[in-house]
């Protein structure tokens, strides 16, 4: 991770990823100016060498022209922040949205800024809290000129070619994809690819979770099961009498398995620390990308049943299916006199 062309960049939003992006950039010689509503976050990075700003006006004033502003904010905070910045920036400046905005919003924002000569780049950023050391996979949308000009920034942030083995069948010698970043197309293309990336993530996470849950319950035949008209019998309890250590299964899957992956690495670590995941309630949030992926699949008439099911499961985890469950129970009670069983 080295660059021959250090640049200056301003970062708005110093959460876990925003702060670590700044640290990664500064390690490689880039100069950063930072701003956040949390003054402590600004002060911490100032102590590590970043330029500190006390307001957006102060922030913009400390940037060299043409300015480069990276927004690392929740999707709902991007537009109001952009509205404030737009009046302070000049022709030739560039705004990068590195969060998880909806790609259609990117298209509208690029149109909004174009008459003012301000470039807008959408940059889907994947890497989470581990990105400081591992690097961040970047999926970029926007005009060719600003993306090309900011290549040293993207190259520093990305993992680099050494982060994965070369693809055996790849014959192309051009392009930045092997470095871990890709200019996917015009405005919105970067966040479109990141949106689908996160939809795929939903499906992969759900499959791993379901598989480990089936293993966790492989001892179902050892349980005393109620025998009544409301409970489906376990026909062959002798086939489900395995007390399997799920944490060790996750550990062995990490090595040589077809399903081995970073996600399996992470759950293996979580299970090693808490074999029954006692600190988790099972409530799974969704920040929008999964549902946007499903909507795109519907628009394109592309079947995406796995991602759709994974998204629905996240709703269920938050109790959003409770009323529907009550309706089902009520119908059984009405047509068949089936009384609810105690939990």
mmCIF file of C-alpha atoms in Angstrom:
data_model
loop_
_atom_site.group_PDB
_atom_site.id
_atom_site.type_symbol
_atom_site.label_atom_id
_atom_site.label_comp_id
_atom_site.label_asym_id
_atom_site.label_seq_id
_atom_site.Cartn_x
_atom_site.Cartn_y
_atom_site.Cartn_z
ATOM 1 C CA UNK A 1 0.000 0.000 0.000
ATOM 2 C CA UNK A 2 2.099 2.882 -1.287
ATOM 3 C CA UNK A 3 1.345 5.837 -3.525
ATOM 4 C CA UNK A 4 3.623 8.148 -5.463
ATOM 5 C CA UNK A 5 0.936 10.836 -5.640
ATOM 6 C CA UNK A 6 -0.352 11.776 -2.184
ATOM 7 C CA UNK A 7 -3.551 13.795 -2.268
ATOM 8 C CA UNK A 8 -5.670 15.738 0.189
ATOM 9 C CA UNK A 9 -9.130 14.491 1.120
ATOM 10 C CA UNK A 10 -11.791 15.736 3.484
ATOM 11 C CA UNK A 11 -13.844 13.169 5.415
ATOM 12 C CA UNK A 12 -17.296 13.963 6.788
ATOM 13 C CA UNK A 13 -18.505 11.219 9.124
ATOM 14 C CA UNK A 14 -16.111 9.558 11.547
ATOM 15 C CA UNK A 15 -17.885 6.380 12.523
ATOM 16 C CA UNK A 16 -16.042 3.065 12.545
ATOM 17 C CA UNK A 17 -15.482 2.995 8.801
ATOM 18 C CA UNK A 18 -14.979 6.718 8.235
ATOM 19 C CA UNK A 19 -12.293 6.934 10.924
ATOM 20 C CA UNK A 20 -10.466 3.884 9.632
ATOM 21 C CA UNK A 21 -10.568 5.127 6.055
ATOM 22 C CA UNK A 22 -8.806 8.273 7.247
ATOM 23 C CA UNK A 23 -6.221 6.233 9.139
ATOM 24 C CA UNK A 24 -5.529 4.055 6.101
ATOM 25 C CA UNK A 25 -5.149 7.114 3.885
ATOM 26 C CA UNK A 26 -2.793 8.891 6.288
ATOM 27 C CA UNK A 27 -0.648 5.777 6.649
ATOM 28 C CA UNK A 28 -0.010 6.015 2.927
ATOM 29 C CA UNK A 29 0.931 9.677 2.977
ATOM 30 C CA UNK A 30 -2.368 11.299 2.028
ATOM 31 C CA UNK A 31 -3.397 14.405 3.953
ATOM 32 C CA UNK A 32 -6.849 14.383 5.543
ATOM 33 C CA UNK A 33 -9.153 17.008 7.000
ATOM 34 C CA UNK A 34 -11.953 15.603 9.152
ATOM 35 C CA UNK A 35 -15.330 16.716 10.462
ATOM 36 C CA UNK A 36 -18.032 15.061 12.536
ATOM 37 C CA UNK A 37 -20.772 16.225 14.873
ATOM 38 C CA UNK A 38 -18.926 14.243 17.557
ATOM 39 C CA UNK A 39 -16.064 16.538 18.559
ATOM 40 C CA UNK A 40 -14.300 13.681 20.366
ATOM 41 C CA UNK A 41 -14.020 11.696 17.135
ATOM 42 C CA UNK A 42 -12.482 14.726 15.430
ATOM 43 C CA UNK A 43 -10.082 15.293 18.328
ATOM 44 C CA UNK A 44 -8.940 11.665 18.265
ATOM 45 C CA UNK A 45 -8.000 11.772 14.591
ATOM 46 C CA UNK A 46 -6.403 15.184 15.013
ATOM 47 C CA UNK A 47 -4.117 13.540 17.545
ATOM 48 C CA UNK A 48 -3.144 11.033 14.860
ATOM 49 C CA UNK A 49 -2.245 13.707 12.323
ATOM 50 C CA UNK A 50 -5.476 14.737 10.593
ATOM 51 C CA UNK A 51 -6.540 18.329 10.153
ATOM 52 C CA UNK A 52 -9.520 19.076 12.388
ATOM 53 C CA UNK A 53 -12.560 21.138 11.452
ATOM 54 C CA UNK A 54 -15.130 22.540 13.866
ATOM 55 C CA UNK A 55 -17.905 23.077 11.299
ATOM 56 C CA UNK A 56 -18.693 22.350 7.663
ATOM 57 C CA UNK A 57 -17.655 25.911 6.767
ATOM 58 C CA UNK A 58 -14.343 25.438 8.563
ATOM 59 C CA UNK A 59 -13.981 22.032 6.909
ATOM 60 C CA UNK A 60 -14.454 23.366 3.359
ATOM 61 C CA UNK A 61 -12.119 26.272 4.065
ATOM 62 C CA UNK A 62 -9.278 23.924 5.000
ATOM 63 C CA UNK A 63 -9.442 21.971 1.739
ATOM 64 C CA UNK A 64 -7.247 22.771 -1.246
ATOM 65 C CA UNK A 65 -8.917 23.267 -4.619
ATOM 66 C CA UNK A 66 -10.075 21.288 -6.416
ATOM 67 C CA UNK A 67 -11.559 19.918 -3.211
ATOM 68 C CA UNK A 68 -12.363 16.266 -2.602
ATOM 69 C CA UNK A 69 -15.017 15.584 0.027
ATOM 70 C CA UNK A 70 -15.826 12.012 1.110
ATOM 71 C CA UNK A 71 -19.161 11.518 2.884
ATOM 72 C CA UNK A 72 -19.285 8.462 5.153
ATOM 73 C CA UNK A 73 -22.780 8.920 6.559
ATOM 74 C CA UNK A 74 -26.008 6.950 7.013
ATOM 75 C CA UNK A 75 -28.059 7.037 3.808
ATOM 76 C CA UNK A 76 -30.658 9.336 5.368
ATOM 77 C CA UNK A 77 -28.045 11.935 6.336
ATOM 78 C CA UNK A 78 -26.395 12.255 2.914
ATOM 79 C CA UNK A 79 -28.899 14.546 1.189
ATOM 80 C CA UNK A 80 -29.191 17.207 3.943
ATOM 81 C CA UNK A 81 -25.401 17.269 4.304
ATOM 82 C CA UNK A 82 -24.988 17.547 0.545
ATOM 83 C CA UNK A 83 -27.467 20.432 0.451
ATOM 84 C CA UNK A 84 -25.313 22.316 2.947
ATOM 85 C CA UNK A 85 -22.056 21.514 1.167
ATOM 86 C CA UNK A 86 -23.294 22.351 -2.330
ATOM 87 C CA UNK A 87 -23.426 26.062 -1.538
ATOM 88 C CA UNK A 88 -19.854 26.042 -0.215
ATOM 89 C CA UNK A 89 -18.124 24.085 -2.973
ATOM 90 C CA UNK A 90 -16.789 25.378 -6.276
ATOM 91 C CA UNK A 91 -16.690 24.220 -9.874
ATOM 92 C CA UNK A 92 -14.255 21.326 -10.233
ATOM 93 C CA UNK A 93 -14.723 20.020 -6.684
ATOM 94 C CA UNK A 94 -15.741 16.399 -6.131
ATOM 95 C CA UNK A 95 -18.079 14.811 -3.594
ATOM 96 C CA UNK A 96 -17.716 11.074 -2.936
ATOM 97 C CA UNK A 97 -20.530 9.219 -1.184
ATOM 98 C CA UNK A 98 -18.917 6.151 0.356
ATOM 99 C CA UNK A 99 -21.948 4.979 2.348
ATOM 100 C CA UNK A 100 -24.827 2.750 1.313
ATOM 101 C CA UNK A 101 -27.046 5.197 -0.551
ATOM 102 C CA UNK A 102 -29.709 4.042 -2.996
ATOM 103 C CA UNK A 103 -28.242 4.196 -6.481
ATOM 104 C CA UNK A 104 -31.228 6.117 -7.837
ATOM 105 C CA UNK A 105 -30.488 8.851 -5.304
ATOM 106 C CA UNK A 106 -26.949 9.007 -6.695
ATOM 107 C CA UNK A 107 -28.307 9.623 -10.170
ATOM 108 C CA UNK A 108 -30.463 12.492 -8.884
ATOM 109 C CA UNK A 109 -27.605 14.004 -6.882
ATOM 110 C CA UNK A 110 -25.231 13.908 -9.846
ATOM 111 C CA UNK A 111 -27.846 15.776 -11.889
ATOM 112 C CA UNK A 112 -28.329 18.251 -9.043
ATOM 113 C CA UNK A 113 -24.620 19.100 -8.846
ATOM 114 C CA UNK A 114 -23.799 19.017 -12.571
ATOM 115 C CA UNK A 115 -24.993 22.581 -13.368
ATOM 116 C CA UNK A 116 -22.612 23.842 -10.683
ATOM 117 C CA UNK A 117 -19.676 21.933 -12.164
ATOM 118 C CA UNK A 118 -19.359 19.792 -9.032
ATOM 119 C CA UNK A 119 -18.547 16.128 -9.639
ATOM 120 C CA UNK A 120 -20.410 13.419 -7.743
ATOM 121 C CA UNK A 121 -18.914 9.954 -7.295
ATOM 122 C CA UNK A 122 -20.724 7.059 -5.616
ATOM 123 C CA UNK A 123 -18.397 4.549 -4.001
ATOM 124 C CA UNK A 124 -19.789 1.367 -2.504
ATOM 125 C CA UNK A 125 -17.389 0.408 0.279
ATOM 126 C CA UNK A 126 -17.146 -3.091 1.746
ATOM 127 C CA UNK A 127 -14.808 -4.154 4.512
ATOM 128 C CA UNK A 128 -16.455 -3.326 7.797
ATOM 129 C CA UNK A 129 -14.431 -2.861 10.949
ATOM 130 C CA UNK A 130 -11.622 -5.031 9.531
ATOM 131 C CA UNK A 131 -10.925 -2.749 6.577
ATOM 132 C CA UNK A 132 -8.181 -0.738 8.274
ATOM 133 C CA UNK A 133 -5.808 -3.688 7.971
ATOM 134 C CA UNK A 134 -7.435 -5.757 5.213
ATOM 135 C CA UNK A 135 -8.387 -2.884 2.945
ATOM 136 C CA UNK A 136 -11.798 -2.047 1.521
ATOM 137 C CA UNK A 137 -13.364 -3.415 -1.652
ATOM 138 C CA UNK A 138 -14.555 -0.393 -3.648
ATOM 139 C CA UNK A 139 -17.298 -0.283 -6.288
ATOM 140 C CA UNK A 140 -17.244 3.125 -7.956
ATOM 141 C CA UNK A 141 -19.690 5.067 -10.125
ATOM 142 C CA UNK A 142 -19.245 8.467 -11.764
ATOM 143 C CA UNK A 143 -17.579 10.407 -14.544
ATOM 144 C CA UNK A 144 -14.292 9.151 -15.915
ATOM 145 C CA UNK A 145 -12.212 12.273 -15.176
ATOM 146 C CA UNK A 146 -12.706 12.599 -11.393
ATOM 147 C CA UNK A 147 -12.507 8.835 -10.896
ATOM 148 C CA UNK A 148 -9.225 8.724 -12.810
ATOM 149 C CA UNK A 149 -7.858 11.763 -10.945
ATOM 150 C CA UNK A 150 -8.680 10.230 -7.566
ATOM 151 C CA UNK A 151 -7.138 6.866 -8.424
ATOM 152 C CA UNK A 152 -4.386 7.266 -5.767
ATOM 153 C CA UNK A 153 -7.093 7.571 -3.098
ATOM 154 C CA UNK A 154 -8.930 4.461 -4.249
ATOM 155 C CA UNK A 155 -5.709 2.486 -4.680
ATOM 156 C CA UNK A 156 -4.642 3.247 -1.109
ATOM 157 C CA UNK A 157 -8.004 2.275 0.374
ATOM 158 C CA UNK A 158 -8.338 -0.968 -1.619
ATOM 159 C CA UNK A 159 -6.752 -4.246 -0.416
ATOM 160 C CA UNK A 160 -4.280 -4.589 -3.287
ATOM 161 C CA UNK A 161 -3.518 -7.500 -5.603
ATOM 162 C CA UNK A 162 -1.786 -9.502 -2.891
ATOM 163 C CA UNK A 163 -4.997 -9.875 -0.907
ATOM 164 C CA UNK A 164 -6.136 -12.848 -3.027
ATOM 165 C CA UNK A 165 -4.590 -15.464 -5.251
ATOM 166 C CA UNK A 166 -4.611 -14.549 -8.956
ATOM 167 C CA UNK A 167 -7.640 -15.870 -10.829
ATOM 168 C CA UNK A 168 -6.255 -18.813 -12.863
ATOM 169 C CA UNK A 169 -8.362 -18.207 -15.961
ATOM 170 C CA UNK A 170 -7.950 -14.436 -16.052
ATOM 171 C CA UNK A 171 -6.005 -13.271 -19.110
ATOM 172 C CA UNK A 172 -6.731 -9.543 -18.862
ATOM 173 C CA UNK A 173 -3.746 -7.467 -17.862
ATOM 174 C CA UNK A 174 -5.557 -4.141 -17.609
ATOM 175 C CA UNK A 175 -8.097 -2.895 -15.110
ATOM 176 C CA UNK A 176 -8.059 -2.326 -11.368
ATOM 177 C CA UNK A 177 -10.353 -5.156 -10.231
ATOM 178 C CA UNK A 178 -7.413 -7.351 -9.090
ATOM 179 C CA UNK A 179 -6.375 -4.457 -6.842
ATOM 180 C CA UNK A 180 -9.762 -4.503 -5.118
ATOM 181 C CA UNK A 181 -11.463 -1.486 -6.693
ATOM 182 C CA UNK A 182 -13.478 -1.027 -9.870
ATOM 183 C CA UNK A 183 -15.008 1.865 -11.780
ATOM 184 C CA UNK A 184 -18.314 0.163 -12.568
ATOM 185 C CA UNK A 185 -19.854 2.847 -14.781
ATOM 186 C CA UNK A 186 -21.599 6.239 -14.640
ATOM 187 C CA UNK A 187 -23.425 7.762 -11.684
ATOM 188 C CA UNK A 188 -25.183 5.158 -9.576
ATOM 189 C CA UNK A 189 -23.310 2.167 -11.001
ATOM 190 C CA UNK A 190 -21.045 1.816 -7.988
ATOM 191 C CA UNK A 191 -23.863 1.758 -5.470
ATOM 192 C CA UNK A 192 -25.885 -0.517 -7.765
ATOM 193 C CA UNK A 193 -23.108 -3.112 -7.626
ATOM 194 C CA UNK A 194 -22.698 -2.594 -3.862
ATOM 195 C CA UNK A 195 -26.469 -2.947 -3.416
ATOM 196 C CA UNK A 196 -26.439 -6.340 -5.110
ATOM 197 C CA UNK A 197 -23.275 -7.265 -3.196
ATOM 198 C CA UNK A 198 -25.160 -6.708 0.046
ATOM 199 C CA UNK A 199 -28.157 -8.647 -1.226
ATOM 200 C CA UNK A 200 -25.833 -11.577 -1.934
ATOM 201 C CA UNK A 201 -24.415 -11.104 1.558
ATOM 202 C CA UNK A 202 -27.929 -11.472 3.009
ATOM 203 C CA UNK A 203 -28.358 -14.801 1.246
ATOM 204 C CA UNK A 204 -24.924 -16.143 2.207
ATOM 205 C CA UNK A 205 -25.377 -15.152 5.839
ATOM 206 C CA UNK A 206 -28.824 -16.745 5.957
ATOM 207 C CA UNK A 207 -27.573 -20.029 4.458
ATOM 208 C CA UNK A 208 -24.706 -20.272 6.957
ATOM 209 C CA UNK A 209 -27.049 -19.440 9.844
ATOM 210 C CA UNK A 210 -29.667 -21.975 8.768
ATOM 211 C CA UNK A 211 -27.096 -24.725 8.263
ATOM 212 C CA UNK A 212 -25.516 -24.228 11.674
ATOM 213 C CA UNK A 213 -28.982 -24.125 13.233
ATOM 214 C CA UNK A 214 -29.845 -27.516 11.693
ATOM 215 C CA UNK A 215 -26.642 -28.897 13.221
ATOM 216 C CA UNK A 216 -27.427 -27.255 16.574
ATOM 217 C CA UNK A 217 -30.749 -29.130 16.647
ATOM 218 C CA UNK A 218 -29.381 -32.502 15.509
ATOM 219 C CA UNK A 219 -30.219 -33.791 19.015
ATOM 220 C CA UNK A 220 -33.969 -33.333 18.523
ATOM 221 C CA UNK A 221 -34.494 -37.071 19.032
ATOM 222 C CA UNK A 222 -33.251 -36.797 22.611
ATOM 223 C CA UNK A 223 -36.021 -34.381 23.593
ATOM 224 C CA UNK A 224 -39.272 -35.495 25.162
ATOM 225 C CA UNK A 225 -41.844 -34.493 22.569
ATOM 226 C CA UNK A 226 -45.495 -34.000 23.374
ATOM 227 C CA UNK A 227 -47.752 -36.589 21.750
ATOM 228 C CA UNK A 228 -50.988 -34.900 20.763
ATOM 229 C CA UNK A 229 -53.006 -33.826 17.734
ATOM 230 C CA UNK A 230 -51.263 -30.436 17.594
ATOM 231 C CA UNK A 231 -47.667 -31.672 17.377
ATOM 232 C CA UNK A 232 -46.146 -33.345 14.338
ATOM 233 C CA UNK A 233 -44.291 -36.444 15.525
ATOM 234 C CA UNK A 234 -40.596 -37.023 14.971
ATOM 235 C CA UNK A 235 -40.932 -40.344 13.169
ATOM 236 C CA UNK A 236 -37.372 -41.579 13.675
ATOM 237 C CA UNK A 237 -35.946 -39.971 16.811
ATOM 238 C CA UNK A 238 -32.998 -42.357 16.663
ATOM 239 C CA UNK A 239 -31.787 -40.488 13.570
ATOM 240 C CA UNK A 240 -31.497 -37.216 15.513
ATOM 241 C CA UNK A 241 -29.413 -38.015 18.559
ATOM 242 C CA UNK A 242 -26.203 -36.173 17.729
ATOM 243 C CA UNK A 243 -24.771 -33.702 20.235
ATOM 244 C CA UNK A 244 -22.527 -31.875 17.763
ATOM 245 C CA UNK A 245 -20.275 -29.001 18.805
ATOM 246 C CA UNK A 246 -21.391 -26.242 16.445
ATOM 247 C CA UNK A 247 -18.406 -24.035 17.252
ATOM 248 C CA UNK A 248 -16.053 -26.812 16.169
ATOM 249 C CA UNK A 249 -18.055 -27.345 12.980
ATOM 250 C CA UNK A 250 -17.604 -23.686 12.087
ATOM 251 C CA UNK A 251 -13.910 -24.042 12.846
ATOM 252 C CA UNK A 252 -13.432 -27.090 10.625
ATOM 253 C CA UNK A 253 -15.427 -25.477 7.787
ATOM 254 C CA UNK A 254 -12.793 -22.746 7.681
ATOM 255 C CA UNK A 255 -10.197 -25.176 6.398
ATOM 256 C CA UNK A 256 -10.436 -26.593 2.907
ATOM 257 C CA UNK A 257 -14.235 -26.490 2.771
ATOM 258 C CA UNK A 258 -16.126 -25.297 -0.282
ATOM 259 C CA UNK A 259 -18.182 -23.026 2.001
ATOM 260 C CA UNK A 260 -15.092 -21.659 3.752
ATOM 261 C CA UNK A 261 -15.238 -17.859 3.671
ATOM 262 C CA UNK A 262 -14.665 -14.706 5.667
ATOM 263 C CA UNK A 263 -18.244 -14.996 6.947
ATOM 264 C CA UNK A 264 -17.505 -18.470 8.298
ATOM 265 C CA UNK A 265 -14.281 -17.097 9.819
ATOM 266 C CA UNK A 266 -16.286 -14.448 11.650
ATOM 267 C CA UNK A 267 -18.972 -16.784 12.999
ATOM 268 C CA UNK A 268 -16.297 -19.266 14.092
ATOM 269 C CA UNK A 269 -14.725 -16.496 16.155
ATOM 270 C CA UNK A 270 -18.102 -15.458 17.597
ATOM 271 C CA UNK A 271 -18.896 -19.067 18.576
ATOM 272 C CA UNK A 272 -15.454 -19.537 20.099
ATOM 273 C CA UNK A 273 -16.192 -16.599 22.397
ATOM 274 C CA UNK A 274 -19.809 -17.575 23.110
ATOM 275 C CA UNK A 275 -20.792 -21.130 22.049
ATOM 276 C CA UNK A 276 -24.511 -20.393 22.484
ATOM 277 C CA UNK A 277 -24.307 -16.742 21.341
ATOM 278 C CA UNK A 278 -25.902 -15.705 24.623
ATOM 279 C CA UNK A 279 -25.153 -12.010 24.104
ATOM 280 C CA UNK A 280 -27.315 -11.856 20.955
ATOM 281 C CA UNK A 281 -31.095 -11.575 20.843
ATOM 282 C CA UNK A 282 -31.445 -12.678 17.207
ATOM 283 C CA UNK A 283 -32.868 -9.363 16.019
ATOM 284 C CA UNK A 284 -31.393 -8.728 12.559
ATOM 285 C CA UNK A 285 -31.603 -5.267 11.011
ATOM 286 C CA UNK A 286 -31.582 -4.387 7.323
ATOM 287 C CA UNK A 287 -30.271 -1.034 6.160
ATOM 288 C CA UNK A 288 -31.964 -1.082 2.770
ATOM 289 C CA UNK A 289 -29.654 -2.790 0.291
ATOM 290 C CA UNK A 290 -31.383 -6.185 0.444
ATOM 291 C CA UNK A 291 -34.819 -4.774 -0.248
ATOM 292 C CA UNK A 292 -33.427 -2.549 -3.023
ATOM 293 C CA UNK A 293 -31.823 -5.616 -4.605
ATOM 294 C CA UNK A 294 -35.151 -7.455 -4.516
ATOM 295 C CA UNK A 295 -36.906 -4.452 -6.084
ATOM 296 C CA UNK A 296 -34.297 -4.341 -8.860
ATOM 297 C CA UNK A 297 -34.760 -8.066 -9.469
ATOM 298 C CA UNK A 298 -38.522 -7.533 -9.798
ATOM 299 C CA UNK A 299 -37.999 -4.639 -12.244
ATOM 300 C CA UNK A 300 -35.589 -6.756 -14.292
ATOM 301 C CA UNK A 301 -37.813 -9.873 -14.072
ATOM 302 C CA UNK A 302 -34.830 -11.721 -12.608
ATOM 303 C CA UNK A 303 -35.665 -14.484 -10.095
ATOM 304 C CA UNK A 304 -33.897 -13.908 -6.756
ATOM 305 C CA UNK A 305 -35.682 -16.273 -4.324
ATOM 306 C CA UNK A 306 -32.714 -16.737 -1.977
ATOM 307 C CA UNK A 307 -32.133 -13.013 -1.410
ATOM 308 C CA UNK A 308 -35.879 -12.442 -1.086
ATOM 309 C CA UNK A 309 -36.209 -15.198 1.526
ATOM 310 C CA UNK A 310 -33.186 -13.887 3.449
ATOM 311 C CA UNK A 311 -34.700 -10.406 3.523
ATOM 312 C CA UNK A 312 -38.032 -11.768 4.738
ATOM 313 C CA UNK A 313 -36.275 -13.676 7.512
ATOM 314 C CA UNK A 314 -34.759 -10.416 8.746
ATOM 315 C CA UNK A 315 -38.250 -8.946 9.020
ATOM 316 C CA UNK A 316 -39.350 -12.045 10.920
ATOM 317 C CA UNK A 317 -36.436 -11.721 13.335
ATOM 318 C CA UNK A 318 -37.759 -8.332 14.395
ATOM 319 C CA UNK A 319 -41.222 -9.653 15.222
ATOM 320 C CA UNK A 320 -42.799 -8.099 12.135
ATOM 321 C CA UNK A 321 -44.514 -11.380 11.302
ATOM 322 C CA UNK A 322 -46.192 -11.620 14.702
ATOM 323 C CA UNK A 323 -49.593 -10.335 13.612
ATOM 324 C CA UNK A 324 -49.586 -12.666 10.613
ATOM 325 C CA UNK A 325 -48.775 -15.545 12.966
ATOM 326 C CA UNK A 326 -51.731 -14.559 15.142
ATOM 327 C CA UNK A 327 -53.973 -14.556 12.063
ATOM 328 C CA UNK A 328 -52.807 -18.089 11.221
ATOM 329 C CA UNK A 329 -53.440 -19.262 14.767
ATOM 330 C CA UNK A 330 -56.879 -17.636 14.794
ATOM 331 C CA UNK A 331 -57.864 -19.325 11.516
ATOM 332 C CA UNK A 332 -56.811 -22.741 12.857
ATOM 333 C CA UNK A 333 -58.847 -22.077 15.951
ATOM 334 C CA UNK A 334 -61.890 -21.034 13.945
ATOM 335 C CA UNK A 335 -62.009 -23.782 11.337
ATOM 336 C CA UNK A 336 -60.713 -26.686 13.368
ATOM 337 C CA UNK A 337 -61.036 -25.789 16.999
ATOM 338 C CA UNK A 338 -57.276 -26.010 17.392
ATOM 339 C CA UNK A 339 -56.278 -24.356 20.657
ATOM 340 C CA UNK A 340 -52.910 -22.653 20.793
ATOM 341 C CA UNK A 341 -50.186 -24.606 22.540
ATOM 342 C CA UNK A 342 -48.148 -22.874 25.231
ATOM 343 C CA UNK A 343 -44.731 -21.730 24.074
#
